Coordinates of N, CA and C in Angstrom, one line a residue:
M203 N 14.4 -6.5 -11.1 CA 13.8 -6.3 -12.5 C 13.3 -5.7 -13.4
V204 N 13.4 -5.9 -14.2 CA 12.4 -5.0 -14.9 C 11.1 -5.6 -15.1
L205 N 10.3 -4.4 -15.3 CA 8.7 -5.1 -15.0 C 8.6 -4.7 -16.2
E206 N 7.4 -5.8 -16.9 CA 7.3 -5.8 -17.9 C 5.9 -5.4 -18.8
G207 N 5.6 -4.5 -19.2 CA 4.8 -3.4 -19.5 C 3.8 -4.3 -21.1
E208 N 3.1 -3.5 -21.0 CA 2.2 -4.3 -22.2 C 2.1 -3.1 -23.5
G209 N 3.5 -2.1 -23.4 CA 3.3 -1.3 -24.7 C 3.5 -0.2 -24.5
L210 N 3.7 0.7 -25.4 CA 3.9 2.2 -25.4 C 3.1 3.0 -24.6
Q211 N 1.2 2.3 -25.1 CA 0.2 3.2 -24.6 C -0.2 2.7 -23.6
E212 N 0.3 2.0 -22.7 CA 0.4 1.6 -21.2 C 1.2 2.8 -20.7
Q213 N 2.9 2.1 -21.0 CA 3.9 3.5 -20.6 C 3.4 4.6 -20.8
N214 N 2.7 5.3 -21.8 CA 2.4 6.5 -21.8 C 1.1 6.8 -20.6
R215 N 0.1 5.9 -19.9 CA -0.7 6.3 -19.2 C 0.1 6.6 -18.0
L216 N 1.3 6.0 -17.7 CA 2.1 6.0 -16.3 C 2.7 7.2 -16.4
G217 N 3.5 7.8 -18.2 CA 4.1 9.4 -18.8 C 2.4 10.1 -18.0
L218 N 1.8 10.1 -18.0 CA 0.6 11.4 -17.8 C 0.5 11.4 -16.2
L219 N 0.5 10.2 -15.6 CA -0.1 10.0 -14.3 C 1.7 10.9 -12.9
I220 N 2.7 10.8 -14.0 CA 3.8 11.3 -13.4 C 3.8 12.4 -13.3
K221 N 3.5 12.7 -14.6 CA 3.4 14.5 -15.0 C 2.7 14.9 -14.4
S222 N 0.9 14.5 -14.3 CA -0.1 15.4 -14.0 C 0.4 15.6 -12.2
A223 N 1.2 14.8 -11.7 CA 1.5 14.9 -9.9 C 2.7 15.8 -10.2
L224 N 3.8 15.7 -11.0 CA 4.9 16.6 -11.0 C 4.0 17.9 -11.2
S225 N 3.2 18.2 -12.3 CA 2.6 20.0 -12.5 C 1.9 20.0 -11.0
A226 N 1.3 19.2 -10.6 CA 0.8 19.5 -8.9 C 1.1 20.2 -7.9
K227 N 2.5 19.6 -7.8 CA 3.5 19.8 -6.9 C 4.8 20.8 -7.1
S228 N 4.5 21.5 -8.7 CA 4.7 22.2 -9.3 C 6.3 21.8 -9.3
M229 N 6.8 20.8 -9.3 CA 8.2 19.8 -9.5 C 8.9 19.9 -11.1
S230 N 9.8 20.1 -11.1 CA 10.2 19.7 -12.1 C 11.4 18.4 -12.0
M231 N 11.2 17.8 -13.4 CA 12.2 16.4 -13.6 C 13.2 16.2 -13.0
R232 N 14.0 17.6 -13.0 CA 15.5 18.4 -12.8 C 15.3 17.5 -10.6
K233 N 14.1 18.4 -10.1 CA 14.2 18.6 -8.8 C 13.9 16.9 -8.4
L234 N 12.5 16.1 -9.4 CA 12.7 14.9 -9.1 C 13.6 14.2 -8.7
S235 N 14.2 13.9 -9.9 CA 15.5 13.6 -10.0 C 16.0 13.4 -8.7
A236 N 16.6 14.5 -8.2 CA 17.6 15.0 -6.7 C 16.9 14.3 -5.9
A237 N 15.7 14.6 -5.8 CA 15.3 13.9 -4.6 C 15.3 13.0 -4.7
I238 N 14.7 11.3 -5.6 CA 15.1 10.3 -5.4 C 16.5 9.5 -6.1
G239 N 17.3 10.1 -6.4 CA 18.7 9.4 -6.7 C 18.4 9.1 -8.0
M240 N 17.8 9.4 -9.2 CA 17.5 8.8 -10.2 C 17.4 10.3 -11.6
D241 N 18.6 9.5 -12.6 CA 18.8 10.7 -13.6 C 17.6 11.4 -14.3
T242 N 17.4 12.2 -14.8 CA 16.2 13.4 -15.1 C 16.5 12.4 -16.7
A243 N 17.2 11.8 -17.1 CA 17.1 11.4 -18.6 C 16.5 9.9 -18.2
S244 N 16.1 9.3 -17.3 CA 15.5 8.0 -17.3 C 13.9 8.2 -16.9
I245 N 14.2 9.2 -16.3 CA 12.7 9.6 -15.3 C 12.1 10.2 -16.9
S246 N 12.6 10.7 -17.7 CA 11.9 11.1 -19.0 C 11.9 9.9 -20.0
R247 N 12.7 9.1 -19.7 CA 12.0 7.7 -20.9 C 10.9 7.4 -20.5
I248 N 11.1 7.3 -19.3 CA 10.1 6.7 -18.3 C 8.5 7.1 -18.8
A249 N 8.2 8.4 -18.3 CA 7.7 9.5 -18.7 C 7.0 9.5 -20.5
S250 N 7.8 9.2 -21.4 CA 7.7 9.5 -22.9 C 7.2 8.2 -23.0
G251 N 7.1 7.1 -21.9 CA 7.3 5.2 -22.6 C 8.1 4.7 -23.4
K252 N 9.5 5.3 -23.4 CA 10.7 4.8 -24.0 C 11.8 3.9 -23.4
Q253 N 11.2 3.8 -22.1 CA 11.8 3.1 -21.3 C 10.6 2.3 -20.0
Q254 N 11.2 1.2 -19.5 CA 10.2 0.6 -18.8 C 10.9 0.9 -17.8
P255 N 9.8 1.0 -16.2 CA 10.3 0.7 -15.5 C 10.9 -0.2 -14.8
K256 N 11.3 0.2 -13.4 CA 11.9 -0.9 -12.3 C 10.7 -0.5 -10.9
L257 N 10.7 -1.9 -10.2 CA 10.0 -1.9 -9.4 C 10.3 -0.8 -8.4
E258 N 11.5 -0.8 -8.5 CA 12.4 0.4 -7.2 C 11.5 1.7 -7.9
H259 N 11.7 2.4 -9.1 CA 11.8 3.4 -9.5 C 9.7 4.3 -9.6
L260 N 9.0 2.5 -9.7 CA 7.7 3.5 -9.3 C 7.3 3.7 -7.8
Q261 N 8.1 2.8 -7.2 CA 8.3 2.6 -5.3 C 8.7 4.3 -4.9
R262 N 10.1 4.8 -5.6 CA 10.3 6.1 -5.2 C 9.1 7.0 -6.1
F263 N 8.6 6.9 -6.8 CA 7.5 7.6 -7.6 C 6.3 8.0 -6.4
A264 N 6.3 6.4 -6.3 CA 5.2 6.7 -5.7 C 4.9 7.6 -3.5
Q265 N 6.5 7.5 -3.5 CA 6.9 8.0 -2.2 C 6.5 9.7 -2.2
H266 N 7.8 10.5 -3.2 CA 8.1 11.7 -3.5 C 7.5 12.1 -4.5
L267 N 6.2 11.6 -4.9 CA 4.9 12.3 -6.3 C 3.6 11.7 -5.3
D268 N 3.5 11.5 -3.8 CA 1.9 10.9 -3.4 C 0.9 10.3 -4.1
I269 N 2.1 9.7 -5.1 CA 1.1 8.7 -5.8 C 0.9 7.4 -5.5
P270 N -0.4 6.4 -5.3 CA -0.6 5.3 -4.6 C 0.6 4.5 -5.6
L271 N 1.3 3.1 -4.4 CA 2.1 2.0 -5.1 C 1.0 1.5 -6.8
L272 N -0.1 1.5 -6.5 CA -0.9 0.2 -7.2 C -1.3 1.1 -8.2
D273 N -1.7 2.5 -8.1 CA -1.7 3.0 -9.2 C -0.8 3.6 -10.2
L274 N 0.9 3.0 -9.7 CA 2.0 3.0 -10.8 C 1.5 1.7 -11.5
L275 N 1.6 0.6 -10.7 CA 1.4 -0.2 -11.2 C 0.3 -0.6 -11.9
T276 N -0.7 -0.2 -12.0 CA -1.9 -0.6 -13.3 C -1.3 0.2 -14.2
A277 N -1.0 1.5 -13.9 CA -1.1 2.6 -15.3 C 0.3 2.0 -16.0
A278 N 1.3 1.6 -15.2 CA 2.4 0.5 -15.9 C 2.1 -0.4 -17.1
G279 N 0.6 -0.4 -16.7 CA -0.1 -2.4 -17.8 C 0.0 -3.1 -17.0
F280 N -0.3 -3.3 -15.8 CA -0.5 -4.7 -14.9 C -1.6 -4.9 -14.4
E281 N -3.3 -4.3 -15.2 CA -4.3 -4.5 -15.0 C -4.7 -6.1 -14.7
A282 N -3.8 -6.8 -15.3 CA -4.5 -8.5 -16.1 C -3.6 -9.0 -14.6
A283 N -3.1 -8.3 -14.1 CA -1.8 -9.1 -13.1 C -2.7 -9.0 -12.0
E284 N -3.6 -8.1 -11.8 CA -4.6 -8.0 -10.3 C -4.7 -9.5 -9.6
P285 N -5.3 -9.4 -8.5 CA -5.3 -10.5 -7.6 C -6.5 -10.6 -7.9
K286 N -7.0 -11.8 -7.1 CA -8.5 -11.6 -6.8 C -8.7 -10.5 -6.0
D287 N -10.2 -10.9 -6.2 CA -11.0 -9.6 -5.1 C -11.0 -10.0 -3.5
S288 N -9.9 -9.8 -3.1 CA -10.5 -10.4 -1.6 C -11.1 -9.7 -0.6
L289 N -11.9 -9.1 -0.8 CA -13.1 -8.2 -0.1 C -14.4 -8.7 -0.4
G290 N -14.3 -10.1 -1.2 CA -16.1 -10.1 -1.5 C -16.7 -10.7 -0.7
E291 N -15.6 -12.3 0.3 CA -16.0 -12.6 1.4 C -17.2 -11.0 2.5
L292 N -16.2 -10.4 2.9 CA -16.7 -9.2 3.2 C -17.9 -8.6 2.8
R293 N -18.3 -8.2 1.9 CA -19.4 -7.6 1.0 C -20.2 -8.2 1.4
D294 N -20.2 -9.9 1.5 CA -21.5 -10.7 1.7 C -21.8 -11.1 3.0
A295 N -21.0 -10.8 3.7 CA -20.7 -11.1 5.2 C -21.9 -9.4 6.1
L296 N -21.3 -8.7 5.2 CA -21.9 -7.4 6.0 C -23.7 -6.8 5.0
E297 N -24.2 -7.9 3.8 CA -25.1 -7.3 3.0 C -26.0 -7.6 3.9
G298 N -27.1 -6.0 4.1 CA -28.0 -5.5 4.5 C -27.5 -5.1 6.2
S299 N -26.5 -5.2 5.9 CA -26.0 -4.5 7.4 C -25.7 -2.5 7.5
G300 N -25.8 -2.1 6.2 CA -25.5 -0.7 6.3 C -24.5 -0.2 5.9
V301 N -23.1 -1.0 5.7 CA -22.0 -1.4 6.3 C -21.8 -1.3 4.5
N302 N -21.2 -0.1 4.2 CA -20.4 -0.2 2.3 C -19.3 -0.8 2.1
V303 N -18.6 -1.4 1.9 CA -17.4 -1.9 1.9 C -16.0 -1.1 1.5
D304 N -17.3 -0.8 0.0 CA -16.4 -0.7 -0.9 C -16.0 1.0 -1.0
N305 N -16.7 1.8 -0.1 CA -16.4 3.2 0.1 C -15.9 2.9 1.6
M306 N -15.6 1.9 2.3 CA -14.7 1.9 4.0 C -13.3 2.0 2.7
A307 N -13.1 1.1 1.6 CA -12.3 0.3 1.1 C -11.4 2.0 0.6
T308 N -11.7 2.7 0.0 CA -11.1 3.8 -0.7 C -10.9 4.8 0.5
Q309 N -11.4 4.9 1.4 CA -10.8 5.7 2.4 C -9.4 4.7 3.1
I310 N -10.0 3.9 3.4 CA -8.7 3.2 4.0 C -6.9 2.8 3.2
R311 N -7.6 3.0 1.8 CA -6.6 2.8 0.5 C -5.5 4.6 1.1
K312 N -6.5 5.6 1.3 CA -5.6 6.6 1.4 C -5.2 6.7 2.6
E313 N -5.5 6.1 3.6 CA -4.6 6.2 4.7 C -3.6 5.0 4.8
L314 N -3.8 4.5 4.0 CA -2.4 3.2 3.9 C -1.6 3.8 2.9
H315 N -2.3 4.2 2.3 CA -0.8 4.8 1.2 C 0.1 6.5 2.2
K316 N -0.7 6.8 3.1 CA -0.2 7.7 4.4 C 0.7 6.9 4.4
Y317 N 1.0 6.1 5.6 CA 0.8 5.0 6.4 C 2.4 4.2 5.4
E318 N 1.8 4.7 4.5 CA 3.5 3.5 3.7 C 4.4 4.7 3.4
A319 N 4.0 6.0 3.4 CA 5.1 7.1 3.2 C 5.7 6.9 4.9
Y320 N 5.2 6.8 5.9 CA 5.5 6.8 7.5 C 6.6 5.6 7.7
A321 N 5.9 4.6 7.4 CA 6.8 3.3 7.4 C 8.4 3.3 7.0
Q322 N 8.4 4.4 5.9 CA 9.7 4.1 5.6 C 11.1 5.3 6.9
T323 N 10.4 5.9 7.3 CA 10.9 7.1 8.2 C 11.2 6.1 9.4
E324 N 12.1 6.6 10.2 CA 12.9 5.8 11.2 C 11.8 5.8 12.2
E325 N 10.8 6.9 12.9 CA 9.9 6.9 13.1 C 8.7 5.9 13.2
G326 N 8.5 6.1 11.9 CA 7.2 4.8 11.7 C 7.9 3.4 12.2
K327 N 9.0 3.7 11.6 CA 9.5 2.0 12.4 C 9.8 1.8 13.7
E328 N 10.2 2.7 14.3 CA 10.2 2.7 15.8 C 8.9 2.7 16.5
L329 N 7.8 3.3 15.9 CA 6.5 2.9 16.4 C 5.9 1.8 16.2
I330 N 6.5 1.0 15.0 CA 5.6 -0.8 15.1 C 6.1 -1.1 15.5
E331 N 7.9 -0.8 15.9 CA 8.2 -2.0 16.6 C 8.2 -2.0 18.5
S332 N 7.9 -0.5 18.8 CA 7.4 -0.3 20.0 C 5.9 -0.5 20.4
S333 N 5.1 -0.3 19.5 CA 3.6 -0.2 19.9 C 2.8 -1.1 19.2
F334 N 3.4 -1.9 18.5 CA 2.0 -3.3 17.5 C 2.2 -4.0 18.3
L335 N 3.1 -5.2 18.7 CA 2.3 -6.5 19.6 C 1.9 -5.6 20.7
A336 N 2.2 -4.7 21.3 CA 1.4 -4.1 23.0 C -0.2 -4.2 22.3
K337 N -0.5 -3.4 21.5 CA -2.2 -3.1 21.1 C -2.8 -4.1 20.4
L338 N -1.9 -5.4 20.0 CA -2.3 -6.5 19.6 C -3.1 -7.4 21.3
D339 N -1.6 -7.5 21.6 CA -1.9 -8.3 23.3 C -2.9 -7.3 24.2
Q340 N -3.2 -6.0 24.1 CA -4.2 -5.4 24.8 C -5.0 -5.5 23.8
L341 N -5.3 -5.9 22.7 CA -6.9 -6.6 22.1 C -7.8 -7.7 23.0
R342 N -6.3 -8.7 23.2 CA -7.4 -10.4 23.7 C -8.0 -10.6 22.8
S343 N -7.7 -10.4 21.4 CA -8.8 -10.6 20.3 C -8.0 -12.0 19.6
A344 N -9.2 -13.0 18.9 CA -8.2 -13.6 18.5 C -9.7 -14.0 16.5
G345 N -9.0 -14.1 15.8 CA -9.7 -14.4 14.7 C -8.9 -14.2 13.5
Y346 N -9.6 -14.8 12.0 CA -8.3 -14.8 11.0 C -7.7 -13.2 10.8
Y347 N -8.0 -12.1 10.7 CA -6.9 -10.8 10.3 C -6.4 -10.6 11.5
I348 N -6.6 -10.9 12.8 CA -5.5 -10.8 13.8 C -4.3 -12.0 13.2
D349 N -4.8 -13.3 12.9 CA -3.9 -14.0 12.7 C -2.8 -13.3 11.4
Q350 N -3.5 -12.9 10.3 CA -2.8 -12.5 9.4 C -2.1 -11.2 9.6
L351 N -2.4 -10.3 10.5 CA -1.7 -9.2 11.2 C -0.3 -9.8 12.0
R352 N -0.5 -11.0 12.7 CA 0.6 -11.7 13.2 C 1.5 -12.2 12.4
E353 N 1.0 -13.0 11.1 CA 2.3 -13.3 10.3 C 3.0 -12.5 9.5
L354 N 2.2 -10.7 8.7 CA 2.3 -9.5 8.4 C 3.4 -9.1 9.7
Y355 N 3.4 -8.5 10.7 CA 4.3 -8.8 11.6 C 5.6 -9.4 11.5
R356 N 5.3 -11.0 11.6 CA 6.4 -11.7 11.7 C 7.7 -11.7 10.3
D357 N 7.0 -11.4 9.0 CA 7.4 -10.9 8.0 C 8.1 -9.7 8.1
Y358 N 7.5 -8.5 8.5 CA 8.4 -7.0 8.4 C 9.6 -7.3 9.7
A359 N 9.1 -7.9 11.0 CA 10.6 -8.1 11.5 C 11.1 -9.2 11.5
S360 N 11.4 -10.2 10.5 CA 12.3 -10.7 9.7 C 13.3 -9.8 9.0
G361 N 13.2 -8.9 8.4 CA 14.1 -8.0 7.8 C 14.7 -9.0 6.4
Q362 N 14.1 -9.8 5.6 CA 14.6 -10.5 4.8 C 13.5 -10.0 3.8
L363 N 12.4 -8.8 3.7 CA 11.5 -8.4 2.8 C 12.1 -7.4 1.9
P364 N 12.1 -7.7 0.5 CA 12.0 -6.7 -0.4 C 12.1 -5.3 0.7
A365 N 12.2 -4.1 0.2 CA 11.6 -2.9 0.6 C 10.6 -2.3 0.3
A366 N 9.8 -2.6 -0.8 CA 8.6 -2.3 -1.2 C 7.5 -3.3 0.0
E367 N 7.9 -4.8 -0.5 CA 7.4 -5.0 0.7 C 7.1 -4.7 2.0
Q368 N 8.2 -4.6 2.5 CA 8.6 -4.3 3.8 C 7.6 -2.6 4.0
Y369 N 7.6 -1.9 3.3 CA 6.9 -0.6 3.4 C 5.5 -0.7 3.0
V370 N 5.0 -1.6 2.4 CA 3.4 -2.3 2.2 C 3.1 -2.6 3.4
I371 N 3.4 -3.6 4.3 CA 3.5 -4.3 5.5 C 3.3 -3.8 6.9
G372 N 4.2 -2.4 6.8 CA 4.7 -1.6 7.5 C 3.4 -0.6 7.2
S373 N 2.4 -0.7 6.2 CA 0.9 0.5 6.1 C -0.1 0.1 7.3
A374 N 0.2 -1.4 6.8 CA -1.0 -2.3 7.8 C -0.7 -2.0 9.3
L375 N 0.3 -2.3 9.9 CA 0.6 -2.1 11.1 C 0.6 -0.8 11.5
L376 N 0.7 0.0 10.8 CA 0.7 1.6 11.8 C -1.1 1.8 11.5
Y377 N -1.6 1.7 10.5 CA -3.1 1.2 10.3 C -3.6 1.4 11.8
F378 N -3.1 -0.1 11.9 CA -3.7 -0.8 13.0 C -3.5 0.0 14.6
V379 N -1.9 0.3 14.7 CA -1.8 1.2 15.3 C -2.5 2.4 15.9
L380 N -1.7 3.3 14.7 CA -2.6 4.7 14.7 C -4.0 5.4 14.4
S381 N -4.4 4.7 13.3 CA -5.7 5.2 12.5 C -6.6 5.2 13.8
A382 N -7.9 5.9 13.4 CA -8.8 6.2 13.8 C -9.8 5.6 13.1
D383 N -10.7 4.6 13.4 CA -11.6 3.7 12.8 C -12.8 4.4 12.0
I384 N -12.7 3.8 11.3 CA -13.6 4.7 10.9 C -15.0 3.9 11.1
I385 N -15.1 2.8 11.8 CA -16.5 2.5 12.5 C -15.9 2.0 13.8
P386 N -16.0 2.7 14.8 CA -15.5 2.9 15.6 C -15.6 1.5 16.6
D387 N -13.8 1.1 16.9 CA -14.1 -0.6 18.3 C -15.3 -0.7 18.3
F388 N -16.3 0.0 19.8 CA -16.7 -0.1 20.7 C -18.5 0.3 19.7
H389 N -18.2 -0.1 18.2 CA -19.5 -0.5 17.5 C -19.9 -1.8 17.2
F390 N -20.8 -2.5 18.3 CA -20.8 -4.0 17.7 C -21.9 -4.3 17.1
P391 N -21.5 -5.0 16.0 CA -20.5 -6.4 16.1 C -19.8 -6.4 14.6
F392 N -19.6 -4.5 14.8 CA -19.2 -3.9 13.4 C -17.6 -3.4 13.7
G393 N -17.3 -3.8 15.6 CA -15.6 -3.0 15.1 C -14.9 -4.1 14.8
Y394 N -13.4 -3.0 13.9 CA -12.3 -4.1 13.3 C -12.6 -4.2 12.1
I395 N -14.0 -3.7 11.6 CA -14.2 -4.2 10.1 C -13.3 -3.6 9.4
D396 N -12.6 -2.2 9.6 CA -11.9 -1.4 9.0 C -10.2 -1.9 9.0
D397 N -9.9 -2.4 10.2 CA -8.8 -3.3 10.7 C -8.6 -4.4 9.3
A398 N -9.8 -5.5 9.3 CA -10.4 -6.8 8.3 C -9.8 -5.9 7.0
I399 N -10.3 -4.6 6.8 CA -10.2 -4.1 5.4 C -9.4 -4.3 4.8
A400 N -8.1 -3.5 5.7 CA -7.2 -3.2 5.5 C -5.5 -4.2 5.5
V401 N -6.3 -5.2 6.3 CA -5.3 -6.3 6.3 C -5.4 -7.2 4.6
R402 N -6.9 -6.7 4.6 CA -7.2 -7.6 2.9 C -6.3 -6.5 1.7
I403 N -6.4 -5.7 1.9 CA -6.0 -4.5 1.1 C -5.0 -4.8 1.1
V404 N -3.7 -4.8 1.6 CA -2.3 -4.3 1.9 C -2.0 -6.3 1.0
M405 N -2.9 -7.4 1.6 CA -2.7 -8.4 1.2 C -2.6 -8.9 -0.8
E406 N -3.4 -7.6 -1.1 CA -3.9 -7.5 -2.6 C -2.4 -7.1 -3.3
Q407 N -2.1 -5.8 -2.2 CA -1.0 -5.1 -3.0 C 0.2 -6.3 -2.7
L408 N 0.8 -6.8 -1.9 CA 1.7 -8.0 -1.8 C 1.5 -9.1 -2.7
E409 N 0.4 -9.3 -3.5 CA 0.2 -10.3 -4.8 C 0.4 -9.8 -5.9
L410 N -0.1 -8.3 -5.6 CA 0.6 -7.6 -6.8 C 1.8 -7.2 -6.9
L411 N 3.0 -6.8 -5.8 CA 4.0 -6.5 -6.0 C 5.2 -7.7 -6.6
R412 N 4.1 -9.6 -5.6 CA 5.3 -10.3 -6.0 C 5.2 -10.9 -7.3
R413 N 4.2 -10.9 -8.1 CA 3.7 -10.7 -9.1 C 4.6 -10.2 -10.0
S414 N 5.2 -8.7 -9.7 CA 5.7 -8.2 -11.0 C 6.8 -8.0 -10.6
S415 N 7.5 -8.7 -9.7 CA 8.8 -8.8 -9.5 C 9.6 -9.8 -9.8

């Protein structure tokens, strides 16, 4: 389904983002075309604001240009479609604790972007399948974010999701399995806060993707 942007001005923001990433990688549109299996003319039209991108186009740009998918969606004119701030409750709960949820979220978003690319590889998929449930069982923990992780894994394992959603969920599962905690797990009472933040960020991403499809 074609994404409905908010006019040429918004699409030009997307073009600037794409062109900046191409320049940083010393990559031409022709090379990007060969890498993502999309004709150069279409890339050029999207970058110039003459063609609305599809979700699959933005997903490919994100993967090959190292641009977070949410940044591409926003640049394409979807600010108004952003979901509610689901980190607000954590901010309130940790007020006065010295834990800066917003700073942590910035770091975690970077990690999730890295793991989203890894989730698209066979190695990443195999790691999720072999390690996620084992680590979850090892923790012997409970709570809302643990329940959400279980639900995300069930959706992931169903094989029924669009590719973009599959990769976003995969990023959360890989973060849980691999990432060195920003706050160490043994640092009671704040252990696993970063995992909880990662889950909430991914839930926001999924909501935005589903609104945009």
